Short mmCIF file of C-alpha atoms and ligand atoms in Angstrom, two decimals:
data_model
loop_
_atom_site.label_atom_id
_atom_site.label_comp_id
_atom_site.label_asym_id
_atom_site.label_seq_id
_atom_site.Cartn_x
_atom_site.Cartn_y
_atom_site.Cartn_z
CA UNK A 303 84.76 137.43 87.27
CA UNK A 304 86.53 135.33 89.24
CA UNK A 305 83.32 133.98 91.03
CA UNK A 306 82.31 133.26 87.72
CA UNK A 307 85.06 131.33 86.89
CA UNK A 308 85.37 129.29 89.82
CA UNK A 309 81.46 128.04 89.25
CA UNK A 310 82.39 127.14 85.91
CA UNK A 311 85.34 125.11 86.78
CA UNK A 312 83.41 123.73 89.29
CA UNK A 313 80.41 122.74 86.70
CA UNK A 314 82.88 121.01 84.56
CA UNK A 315 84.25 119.04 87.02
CA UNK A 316 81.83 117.12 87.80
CA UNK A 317 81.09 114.33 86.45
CA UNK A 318 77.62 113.84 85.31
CA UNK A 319 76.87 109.78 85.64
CA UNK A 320 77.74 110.15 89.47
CA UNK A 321 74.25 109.86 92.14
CA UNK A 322 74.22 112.81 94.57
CA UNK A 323 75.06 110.03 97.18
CA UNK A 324 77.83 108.41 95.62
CA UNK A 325 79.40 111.73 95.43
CA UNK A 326 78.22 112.61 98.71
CA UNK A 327 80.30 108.95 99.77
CA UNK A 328 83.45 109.71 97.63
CA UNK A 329 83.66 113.05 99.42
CA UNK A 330 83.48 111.88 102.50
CA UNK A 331 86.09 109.10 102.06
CA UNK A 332 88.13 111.20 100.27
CA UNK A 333 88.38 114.11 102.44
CA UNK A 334 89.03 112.13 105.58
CA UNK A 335 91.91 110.52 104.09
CA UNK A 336 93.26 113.80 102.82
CA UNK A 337 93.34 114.84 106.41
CA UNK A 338 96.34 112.63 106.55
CA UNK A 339 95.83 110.02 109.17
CA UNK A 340 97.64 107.51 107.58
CA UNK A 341 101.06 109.09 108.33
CA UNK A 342 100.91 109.00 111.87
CA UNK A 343 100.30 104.86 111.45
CA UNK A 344 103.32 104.79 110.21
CA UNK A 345 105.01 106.54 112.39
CA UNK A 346 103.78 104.06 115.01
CA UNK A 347 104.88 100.98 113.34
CA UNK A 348 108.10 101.98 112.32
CA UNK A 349 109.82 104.63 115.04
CA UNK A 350 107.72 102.94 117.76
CA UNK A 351 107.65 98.95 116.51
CA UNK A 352 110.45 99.16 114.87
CA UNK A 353 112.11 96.26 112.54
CA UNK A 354 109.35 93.27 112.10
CA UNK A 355 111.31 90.50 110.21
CA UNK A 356 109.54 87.66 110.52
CA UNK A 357 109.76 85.25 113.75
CA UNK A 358 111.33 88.01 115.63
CA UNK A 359 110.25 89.77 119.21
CA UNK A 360 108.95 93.02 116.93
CA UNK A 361 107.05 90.92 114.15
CA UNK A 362 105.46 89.63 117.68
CA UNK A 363 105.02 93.52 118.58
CA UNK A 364 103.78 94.65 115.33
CA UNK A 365 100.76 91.90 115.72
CA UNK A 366 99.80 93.12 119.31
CA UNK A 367 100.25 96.62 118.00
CA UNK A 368 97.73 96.16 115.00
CA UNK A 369 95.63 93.95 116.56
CA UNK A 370 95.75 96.87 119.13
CA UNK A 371 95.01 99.59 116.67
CA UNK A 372 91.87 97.94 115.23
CA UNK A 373 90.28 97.27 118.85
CA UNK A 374 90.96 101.27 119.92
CA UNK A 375 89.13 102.19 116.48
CA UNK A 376 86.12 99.88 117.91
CA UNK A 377 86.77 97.47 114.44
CA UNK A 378 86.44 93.58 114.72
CA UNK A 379 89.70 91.58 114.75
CA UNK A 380 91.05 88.19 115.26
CA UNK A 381 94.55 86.68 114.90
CA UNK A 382 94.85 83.72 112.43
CA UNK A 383 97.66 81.53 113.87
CA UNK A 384 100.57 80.34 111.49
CA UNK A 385 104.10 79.53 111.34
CA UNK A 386 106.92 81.02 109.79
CA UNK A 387 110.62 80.37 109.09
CA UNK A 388 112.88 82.22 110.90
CA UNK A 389 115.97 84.07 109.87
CA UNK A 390 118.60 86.37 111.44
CA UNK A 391 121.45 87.95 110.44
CA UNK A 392 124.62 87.57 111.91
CA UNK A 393 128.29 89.39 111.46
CA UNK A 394 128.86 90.39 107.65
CA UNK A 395 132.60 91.39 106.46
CA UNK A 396 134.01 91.13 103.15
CA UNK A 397 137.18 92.14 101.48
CA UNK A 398 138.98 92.31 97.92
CA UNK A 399 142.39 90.18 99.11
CA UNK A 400 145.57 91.84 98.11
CA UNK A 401 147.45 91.03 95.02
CA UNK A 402 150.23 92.38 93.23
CA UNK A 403 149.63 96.12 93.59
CA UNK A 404 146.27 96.42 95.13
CA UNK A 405 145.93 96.53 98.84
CA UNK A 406 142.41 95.14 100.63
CA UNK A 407 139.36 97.13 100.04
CA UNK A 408 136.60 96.71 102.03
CA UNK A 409 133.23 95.82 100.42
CA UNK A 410 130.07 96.98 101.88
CA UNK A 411 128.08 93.49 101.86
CA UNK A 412 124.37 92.11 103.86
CA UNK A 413 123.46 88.66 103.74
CA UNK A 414 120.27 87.51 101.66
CA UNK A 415 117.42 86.02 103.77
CA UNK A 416 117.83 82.52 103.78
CA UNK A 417 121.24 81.96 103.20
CA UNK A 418 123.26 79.76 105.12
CA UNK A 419 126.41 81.42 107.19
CA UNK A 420 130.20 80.99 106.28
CA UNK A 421 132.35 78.48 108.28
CA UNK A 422 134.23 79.54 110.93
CA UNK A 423 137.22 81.69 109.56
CA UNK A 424 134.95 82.67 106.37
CA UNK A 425 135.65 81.64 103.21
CA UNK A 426 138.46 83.32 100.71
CA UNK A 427 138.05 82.06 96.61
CA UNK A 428 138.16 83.93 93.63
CA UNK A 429 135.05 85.67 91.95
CA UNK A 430 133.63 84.67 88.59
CA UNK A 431 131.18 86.97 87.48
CA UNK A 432 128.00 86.72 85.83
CA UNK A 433 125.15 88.84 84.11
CA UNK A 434 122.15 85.88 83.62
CA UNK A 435 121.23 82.64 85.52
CA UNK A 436 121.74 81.24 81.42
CA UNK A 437 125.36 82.59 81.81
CA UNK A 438 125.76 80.95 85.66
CA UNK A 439 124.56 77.53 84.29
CA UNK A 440 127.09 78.16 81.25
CA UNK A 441 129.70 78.10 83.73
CA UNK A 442 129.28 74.35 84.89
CA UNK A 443 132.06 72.68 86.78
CA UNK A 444 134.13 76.09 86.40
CA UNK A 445 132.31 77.48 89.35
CA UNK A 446 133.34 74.58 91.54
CA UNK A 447 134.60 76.46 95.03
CA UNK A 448 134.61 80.10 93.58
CA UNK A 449 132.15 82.57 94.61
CA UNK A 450 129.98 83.97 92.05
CA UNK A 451 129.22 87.36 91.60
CA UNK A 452 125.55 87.94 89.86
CA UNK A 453 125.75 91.17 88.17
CA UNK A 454 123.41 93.24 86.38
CA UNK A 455 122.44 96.96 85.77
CA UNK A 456 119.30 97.85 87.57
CA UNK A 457 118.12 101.75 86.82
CA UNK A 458 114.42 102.68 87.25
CA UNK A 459 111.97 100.68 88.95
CA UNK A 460 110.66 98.66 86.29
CA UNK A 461 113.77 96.51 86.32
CA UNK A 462 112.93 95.40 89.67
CA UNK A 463 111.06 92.47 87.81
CA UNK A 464 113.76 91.78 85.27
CA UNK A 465 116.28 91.57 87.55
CA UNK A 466 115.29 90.22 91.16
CA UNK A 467 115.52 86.34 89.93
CA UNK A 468 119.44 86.97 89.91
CA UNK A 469 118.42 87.76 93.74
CA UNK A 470 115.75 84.71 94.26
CA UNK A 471 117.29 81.98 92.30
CA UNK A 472 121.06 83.11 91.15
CA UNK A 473 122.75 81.75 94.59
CA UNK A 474 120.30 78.67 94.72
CA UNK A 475 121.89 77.94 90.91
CA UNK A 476 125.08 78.46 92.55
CA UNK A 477 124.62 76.17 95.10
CA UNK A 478 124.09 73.21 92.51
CA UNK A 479 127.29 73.47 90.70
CA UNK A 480 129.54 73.71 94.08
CA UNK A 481 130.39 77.39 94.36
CA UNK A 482 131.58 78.21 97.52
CA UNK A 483 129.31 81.44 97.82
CA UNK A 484 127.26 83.75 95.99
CA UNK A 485 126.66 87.46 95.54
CA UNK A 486 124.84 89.62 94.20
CA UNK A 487 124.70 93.30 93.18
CA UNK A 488 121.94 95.30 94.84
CA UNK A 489 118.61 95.75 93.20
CA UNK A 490 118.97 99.43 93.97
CA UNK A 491 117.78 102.85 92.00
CA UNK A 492 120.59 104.80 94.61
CA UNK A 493 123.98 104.04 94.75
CA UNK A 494 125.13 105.60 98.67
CA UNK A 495 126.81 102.69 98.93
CA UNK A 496 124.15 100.46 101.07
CA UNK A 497 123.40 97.12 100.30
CA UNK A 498 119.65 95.81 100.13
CA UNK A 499 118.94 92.74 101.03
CA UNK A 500 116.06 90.74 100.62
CA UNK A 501 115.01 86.91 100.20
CA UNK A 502 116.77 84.30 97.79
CA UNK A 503 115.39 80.90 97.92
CA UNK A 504 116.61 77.31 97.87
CA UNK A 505 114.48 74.52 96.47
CA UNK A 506 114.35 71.44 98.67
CA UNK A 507 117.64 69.34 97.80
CA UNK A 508 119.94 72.08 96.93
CA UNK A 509 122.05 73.23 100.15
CA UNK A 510 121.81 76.70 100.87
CA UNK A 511 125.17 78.46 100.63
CA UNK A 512 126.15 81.47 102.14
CA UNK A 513 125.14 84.90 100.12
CA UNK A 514 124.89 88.46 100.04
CA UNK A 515 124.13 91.24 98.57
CA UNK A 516 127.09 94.31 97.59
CA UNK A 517 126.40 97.86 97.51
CA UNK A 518 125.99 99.20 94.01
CA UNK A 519 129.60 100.70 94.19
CA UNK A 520 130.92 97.67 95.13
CA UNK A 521 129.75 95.66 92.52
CA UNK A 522 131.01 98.05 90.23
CA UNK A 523 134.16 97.89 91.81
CA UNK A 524 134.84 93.96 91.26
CA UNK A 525 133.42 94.76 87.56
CA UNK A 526 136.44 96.79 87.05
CA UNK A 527 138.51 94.89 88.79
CA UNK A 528 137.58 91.43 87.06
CA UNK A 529 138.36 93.34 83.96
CA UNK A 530 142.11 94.05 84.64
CA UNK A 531 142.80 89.86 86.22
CA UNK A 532 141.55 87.29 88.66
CA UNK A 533 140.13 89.13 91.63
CA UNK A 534 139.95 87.07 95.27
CA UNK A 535 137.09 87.55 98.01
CA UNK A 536 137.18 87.05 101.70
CA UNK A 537 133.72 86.88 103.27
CA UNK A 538 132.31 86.20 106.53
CA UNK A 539 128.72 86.14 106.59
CA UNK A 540 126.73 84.83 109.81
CA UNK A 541 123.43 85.37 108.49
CA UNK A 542 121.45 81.67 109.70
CA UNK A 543 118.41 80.01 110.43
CA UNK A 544 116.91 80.83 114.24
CA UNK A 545 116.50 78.07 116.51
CA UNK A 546 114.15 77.08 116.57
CA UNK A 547 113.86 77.39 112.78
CA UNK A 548 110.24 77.88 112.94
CA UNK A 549 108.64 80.50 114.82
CA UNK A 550 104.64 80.70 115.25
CA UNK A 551 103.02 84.29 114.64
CA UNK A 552 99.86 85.26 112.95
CA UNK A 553 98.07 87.34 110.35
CA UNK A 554 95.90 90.38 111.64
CA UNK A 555 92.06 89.84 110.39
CA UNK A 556 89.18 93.10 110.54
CA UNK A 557 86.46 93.01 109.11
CA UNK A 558 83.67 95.22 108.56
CA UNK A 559 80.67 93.27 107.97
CA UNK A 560 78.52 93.65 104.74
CA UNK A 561 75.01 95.17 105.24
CA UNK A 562 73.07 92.72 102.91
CA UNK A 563 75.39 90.53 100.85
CA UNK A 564 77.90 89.90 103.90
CA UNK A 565 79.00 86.64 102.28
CA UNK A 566 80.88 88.41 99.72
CA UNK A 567 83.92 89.54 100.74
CA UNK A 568 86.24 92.60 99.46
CA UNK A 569 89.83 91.59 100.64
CA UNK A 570 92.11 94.20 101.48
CA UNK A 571 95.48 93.45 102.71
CA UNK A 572 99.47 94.69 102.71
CA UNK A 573 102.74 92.89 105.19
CA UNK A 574 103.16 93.81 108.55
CA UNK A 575 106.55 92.15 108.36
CA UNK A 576 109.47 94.08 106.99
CA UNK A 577 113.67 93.41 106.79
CA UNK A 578 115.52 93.81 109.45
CA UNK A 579 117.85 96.77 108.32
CA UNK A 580 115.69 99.96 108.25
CA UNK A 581 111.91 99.58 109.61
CA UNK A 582 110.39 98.85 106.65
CA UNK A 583 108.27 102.38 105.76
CA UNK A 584 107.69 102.24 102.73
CA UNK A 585 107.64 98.55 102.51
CA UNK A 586 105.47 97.93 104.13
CA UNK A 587 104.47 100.26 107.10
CA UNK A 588 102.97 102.25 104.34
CA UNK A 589 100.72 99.68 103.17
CA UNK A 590 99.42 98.63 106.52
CA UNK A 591 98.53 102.28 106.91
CA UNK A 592 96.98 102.36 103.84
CA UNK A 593 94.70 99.33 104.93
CA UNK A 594 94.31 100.64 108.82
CA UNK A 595 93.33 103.80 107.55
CA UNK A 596 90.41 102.47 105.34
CA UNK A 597 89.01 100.58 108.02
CA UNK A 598 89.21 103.21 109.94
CA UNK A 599 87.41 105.73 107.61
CA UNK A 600 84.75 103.22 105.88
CA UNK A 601 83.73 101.72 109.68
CA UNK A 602 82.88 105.83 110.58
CA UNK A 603 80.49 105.82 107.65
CA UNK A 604 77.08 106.65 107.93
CA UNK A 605 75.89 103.10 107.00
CA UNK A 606 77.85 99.72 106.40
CA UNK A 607 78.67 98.77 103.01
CA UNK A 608 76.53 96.24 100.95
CA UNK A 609 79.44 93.67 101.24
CA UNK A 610 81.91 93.01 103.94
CA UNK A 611 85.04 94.40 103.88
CA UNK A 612 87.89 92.34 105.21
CA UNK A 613 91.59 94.04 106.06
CA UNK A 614 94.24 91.35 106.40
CA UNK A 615 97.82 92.28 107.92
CA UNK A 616 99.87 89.49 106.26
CA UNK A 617 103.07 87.99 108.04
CA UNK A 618 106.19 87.00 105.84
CA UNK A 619 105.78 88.70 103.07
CA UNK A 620 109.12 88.80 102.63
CA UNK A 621 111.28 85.82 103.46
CA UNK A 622 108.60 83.05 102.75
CA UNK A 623 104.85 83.96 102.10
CA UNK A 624 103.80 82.27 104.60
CA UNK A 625 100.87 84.53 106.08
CA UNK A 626 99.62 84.61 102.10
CA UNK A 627 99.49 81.10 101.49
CA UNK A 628 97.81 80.20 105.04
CA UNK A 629 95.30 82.93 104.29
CA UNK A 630 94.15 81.22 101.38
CA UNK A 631 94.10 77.53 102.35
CA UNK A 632 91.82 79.16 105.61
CA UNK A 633 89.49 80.34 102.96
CA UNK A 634 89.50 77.55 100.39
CA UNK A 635 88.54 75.37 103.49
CA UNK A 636 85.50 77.46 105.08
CA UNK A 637 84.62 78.21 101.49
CA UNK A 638 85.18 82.21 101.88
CA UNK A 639 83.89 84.09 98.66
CA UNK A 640 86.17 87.12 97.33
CA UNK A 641 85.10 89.11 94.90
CA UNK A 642 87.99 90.86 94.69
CA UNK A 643 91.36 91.86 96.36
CA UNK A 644 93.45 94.33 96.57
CA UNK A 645 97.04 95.01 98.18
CA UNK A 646 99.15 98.05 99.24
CA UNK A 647 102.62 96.88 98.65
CA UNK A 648 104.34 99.46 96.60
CA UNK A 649 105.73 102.30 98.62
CA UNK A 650 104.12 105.46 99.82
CA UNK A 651 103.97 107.26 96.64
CA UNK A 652 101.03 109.61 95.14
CA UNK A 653 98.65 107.73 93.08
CA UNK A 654 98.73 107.69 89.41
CA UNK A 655 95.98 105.24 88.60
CA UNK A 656 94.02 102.14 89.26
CA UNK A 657 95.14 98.52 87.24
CA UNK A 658 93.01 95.40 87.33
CA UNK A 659 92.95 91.48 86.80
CA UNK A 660 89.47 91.21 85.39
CA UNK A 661 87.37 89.04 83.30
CA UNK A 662 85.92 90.48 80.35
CA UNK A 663 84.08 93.54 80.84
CA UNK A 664 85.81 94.32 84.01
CA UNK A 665 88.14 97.36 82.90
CA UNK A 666 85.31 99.34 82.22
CA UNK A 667 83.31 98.88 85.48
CA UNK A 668 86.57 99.53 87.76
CA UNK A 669 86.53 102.89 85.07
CA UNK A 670 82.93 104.08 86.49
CA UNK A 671 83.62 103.30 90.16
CA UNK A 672 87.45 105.28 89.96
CA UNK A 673 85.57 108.08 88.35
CA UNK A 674 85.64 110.35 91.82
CA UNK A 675 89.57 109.73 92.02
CA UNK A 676 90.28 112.66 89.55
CA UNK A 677 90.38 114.53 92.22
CA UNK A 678 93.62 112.44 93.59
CA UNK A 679 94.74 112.31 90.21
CA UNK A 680 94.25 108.31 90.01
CA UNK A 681 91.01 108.00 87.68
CA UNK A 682 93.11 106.31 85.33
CA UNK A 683 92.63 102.59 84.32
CA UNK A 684 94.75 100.25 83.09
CA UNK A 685 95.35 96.51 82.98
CA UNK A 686 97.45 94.44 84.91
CA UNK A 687 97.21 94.59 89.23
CA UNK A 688 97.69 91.75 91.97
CA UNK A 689 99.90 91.37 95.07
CA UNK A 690 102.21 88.76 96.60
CA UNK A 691 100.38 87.78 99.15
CA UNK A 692 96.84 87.70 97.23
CA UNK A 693 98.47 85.68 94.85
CA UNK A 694 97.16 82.46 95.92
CA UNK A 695 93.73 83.81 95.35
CA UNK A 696 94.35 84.06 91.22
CA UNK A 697 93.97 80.20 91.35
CA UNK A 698 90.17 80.88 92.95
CA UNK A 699 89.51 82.89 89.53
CA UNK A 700 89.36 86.13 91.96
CA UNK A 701 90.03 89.70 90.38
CA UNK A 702 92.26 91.79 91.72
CA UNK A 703 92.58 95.36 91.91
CA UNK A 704 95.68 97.61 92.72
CA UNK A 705 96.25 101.42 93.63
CA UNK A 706 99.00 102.65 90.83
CA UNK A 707 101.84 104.36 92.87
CA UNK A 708 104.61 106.53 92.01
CA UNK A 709 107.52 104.13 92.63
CA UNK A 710 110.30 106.40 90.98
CA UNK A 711 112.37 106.47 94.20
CA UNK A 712 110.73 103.17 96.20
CA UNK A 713 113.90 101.33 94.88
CA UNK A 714 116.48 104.09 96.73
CA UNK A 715 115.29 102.50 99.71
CA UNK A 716 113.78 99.24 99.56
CA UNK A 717 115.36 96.36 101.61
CA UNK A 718 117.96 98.89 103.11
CA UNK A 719 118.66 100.64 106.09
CA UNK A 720 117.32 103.91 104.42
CA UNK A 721 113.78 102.29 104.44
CA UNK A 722 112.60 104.87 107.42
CA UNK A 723 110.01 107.49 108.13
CA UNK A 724 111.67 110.45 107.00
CA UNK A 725 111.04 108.60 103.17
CA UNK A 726 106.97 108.98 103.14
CA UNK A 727 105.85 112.21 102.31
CA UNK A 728 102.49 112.61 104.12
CA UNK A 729 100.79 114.40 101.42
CA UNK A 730 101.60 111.58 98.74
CA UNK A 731 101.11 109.06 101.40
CA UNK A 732 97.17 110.71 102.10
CA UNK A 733 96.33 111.07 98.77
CA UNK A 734 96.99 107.12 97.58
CA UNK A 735 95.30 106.62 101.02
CA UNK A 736 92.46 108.37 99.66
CA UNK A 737 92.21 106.10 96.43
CA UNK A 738 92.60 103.16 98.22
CA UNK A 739 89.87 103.72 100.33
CA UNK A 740 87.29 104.97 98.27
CA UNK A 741 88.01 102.57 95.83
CA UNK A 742 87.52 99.48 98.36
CA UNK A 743 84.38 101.07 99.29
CA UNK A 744 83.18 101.69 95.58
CA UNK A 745 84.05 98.34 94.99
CA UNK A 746 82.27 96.80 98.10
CA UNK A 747 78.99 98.95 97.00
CA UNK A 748 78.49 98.44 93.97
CA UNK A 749 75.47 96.63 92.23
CA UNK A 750 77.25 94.07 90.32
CA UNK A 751 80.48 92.67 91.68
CA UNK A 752 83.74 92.47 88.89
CA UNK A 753 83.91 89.64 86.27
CA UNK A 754 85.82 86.70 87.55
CA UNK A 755 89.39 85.55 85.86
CA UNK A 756 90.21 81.99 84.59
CA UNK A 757 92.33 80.23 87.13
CA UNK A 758 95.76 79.56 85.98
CA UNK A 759 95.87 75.89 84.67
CA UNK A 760 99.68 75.29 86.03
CA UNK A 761 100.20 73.83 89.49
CA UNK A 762 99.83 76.80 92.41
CA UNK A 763 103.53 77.84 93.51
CA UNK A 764 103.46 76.97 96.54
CA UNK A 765 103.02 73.54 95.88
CA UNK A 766 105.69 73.07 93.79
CA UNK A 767 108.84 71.61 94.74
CA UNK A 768 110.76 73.47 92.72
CA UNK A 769 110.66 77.83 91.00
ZN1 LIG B 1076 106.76 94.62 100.54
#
């Protein structure tokens, strides 16, 4: 009976369009990355490497260590050289002043990457609070000296999107109408009182003013505050540019040559950088793992895959882009062809599906190749996919695919000193490992290669003076 019921079961769970060696190949993959390697990557980077913000001694680590890695699994690598800007934090204090019956309360504050530090002694002004950039420009010459306080109400993770330009343009809007200081509430799903920091971003010709990100609670705090009278900040934030500003470092390139189209190229990639106050698991030790881990795996197969299969470890994700940009202008100038990319930047969550940026007809050939990934629960389609640091490559018309993550707690951590090992579960962890790398190898076998997307027509980011 139960024999019986087990073949059955089995019988229906197969699917019928798949070749005996494509399922032979999906097993394979699959089953090695269930046996969890990708766990004990992280643990290297992050309790052995440590912190890797960008220009600093363990960014420089984290490339020897990966470049390392790749050599002790026997798998071709080479550094591309680049340069970064460098940050680094300095002291951070602030305070709500006293007034008429309230005594000082400490605030729980980081500084945002790229800020610019307080003069000596700090600064001390009163706090005008906002809830939009529309309402910040609103404010005009009122914010003249004051220090603005960018609120908002961040909940699950898909606010993250919503919400971050208060992070990456709020204090830069500041800046241009004279306010002494900016800050912003943390883009945070917890609230155990930690600030998360993360990068905010001046345009060339606006001064960069000193700025930080509150704890959740502490936001909340001035909120209530603000509501009762004026409210007055002290803040001393150190947070500066390194000398020298710019630092050079490097991206980490494998690659696993194609067996008879090697000129088409399957990019795989996720940061090696991370912030400075945890060390960066699940953003973005996981994702390195992720792409170690299918080198690793596809290199062991039996036979190389039609196409080559390139893993790049990109540096400044974070606090500048820089590793993602000079990874595309290298390829735009020895004429590299992608056919696709994908990146691991989104935690260390179980899978829950596969999205893609296609051209037409591309949905449903990602749909055939994810087919084996029932068994990781990620067979699942939908639209939509991409990366920061493959971004570049949307203006070279190049689909992108992404491994769907559960990201329901990726925001209790992100940017914080929380973001450490004990976070990635190694089961959850294995099994988007497992998608990840068979679908990179699906996608670097198959016959035809994915339907190309229209370039966007507006002037690449990076380029532009000005967000
Ligand atoms: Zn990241």
């Amino acid at each position: 009976m139960i024999g019986a019921l087990l073949l059955a079961s089995l019988v229906a769970t197969e699917p019928p369009a798949r070749t005996a060696s494509t399922g032979t190949e999906a097993e394979a993959i699959v089953g090695e990355a269930l046996r969890g390697g990708a766990f004990g990557v992280v643990a290297e980077l992050t309790d052995g490497v440590g912190a890797r913000p960008a220009g600093s001694p363990g960014a420089a680590a984290a490339v020897r260590w990966a470049e390392g890695w790749l050599r002790l699994h026997g798998i071709a690598v080479r550094l591309q050289p680049l340069e970064v800007a460098s940050w680094v934090r300095g002291e951070e204090r602030a305070e709500v002043v006293a007034d008429a019956g309230r005594r000082p309360q400490p605030l729980a504050i980081t500084a945002l990457g790229g800020s610019s530090p307080t003069r000596r002694g700090g600064v001390m002004a009163e706090v005008l609070e906002v809830s939009s950039l529309e309402e910040l420009r609103a404010l005009g010459p009122k914010a003249k000296g004051k220090i603005v306080l960018l609120q908002h109400d961040m909940k699950v993770a898909s606010d993250y999107g919503r919400f971050s330009p208060l992070r990456m343009n709020g204090p830069a809007e500041a800046s241009r109408l004279g306010a002494a200081a900016a800050l912003v509430r943390s883009l945070s799903t917890a609230t155990f009182r930690l600030p998360h920091t993360g990068a905010t971003f001046f345009p060339p010709g606006v001064d960069p003013i000193p700025a930080g990100a509150l704890a959740v609670e502490d936001a909340e705090l001035l909120h209530r505050l603000l509501a009762r009278g004026p409210v007055r900040v002290r803040l001393a934030l150190g947070g500066r540019m390194a000398y020298p500003p710019v630092a050079r470092s490097a991206n980490v390139v494998a690659e696993i040559r194609g067996a008879t189209a090697p000129e088409e190229v399957v990019l795989i990639g996720a940061h090696l950088d991370s912030w400075d106050l945890g060390t960066g698991a699940v953003d973005d030790a996981a994702g390195v793992a992720m792409v170690l881990e299918t080198m690793r795996i596809l290199s062991a197969m039996p036979h190389p895959p039609r196409r080559t299969v390139r893993g790049v470890l990109f540096m400044n994700e974070e606090n500048g882009l820089e590793g993602g940009v000079a990874y595309h202008e290298a390829s735009l100038a020895d004429g590299t062809r992608h056919v696709v990319a994908l990146e691991a930047d989104a935690g260390a969550g179980r899978p829950v599906g596969l999205s893609a940026t296609v051209g037409p007809g591309g949905l449903d050939l990602v749909r055939r190749l994810a087919a084996p990934l029932a068994r990781v629960g990620a067979e699942k389609v939908s639209e939509g996919g991409g990366g920061a640091d493959i971004s570049p490559l949307a203006w070279a018309g190049v689909p992108f695919v992404e491994v769907e993550q559960d990201t329901s707690r990726y925001f209790d951590w992100h940017h914080s000193a929380a973001d450490t090992l004990d976070k990635v579960d190694p089961q959850e962890l294995a099994r988007a490992t497992a998608a990840f790398a068979w679908i990179t190898w699906a996608l670097a076998e198959a016959p035809d290669t994915l339907p190309r997307t229209v370039p966007p027509r507006r002037e690449p980011w990076w380029k532009r003076p000005s967000p």
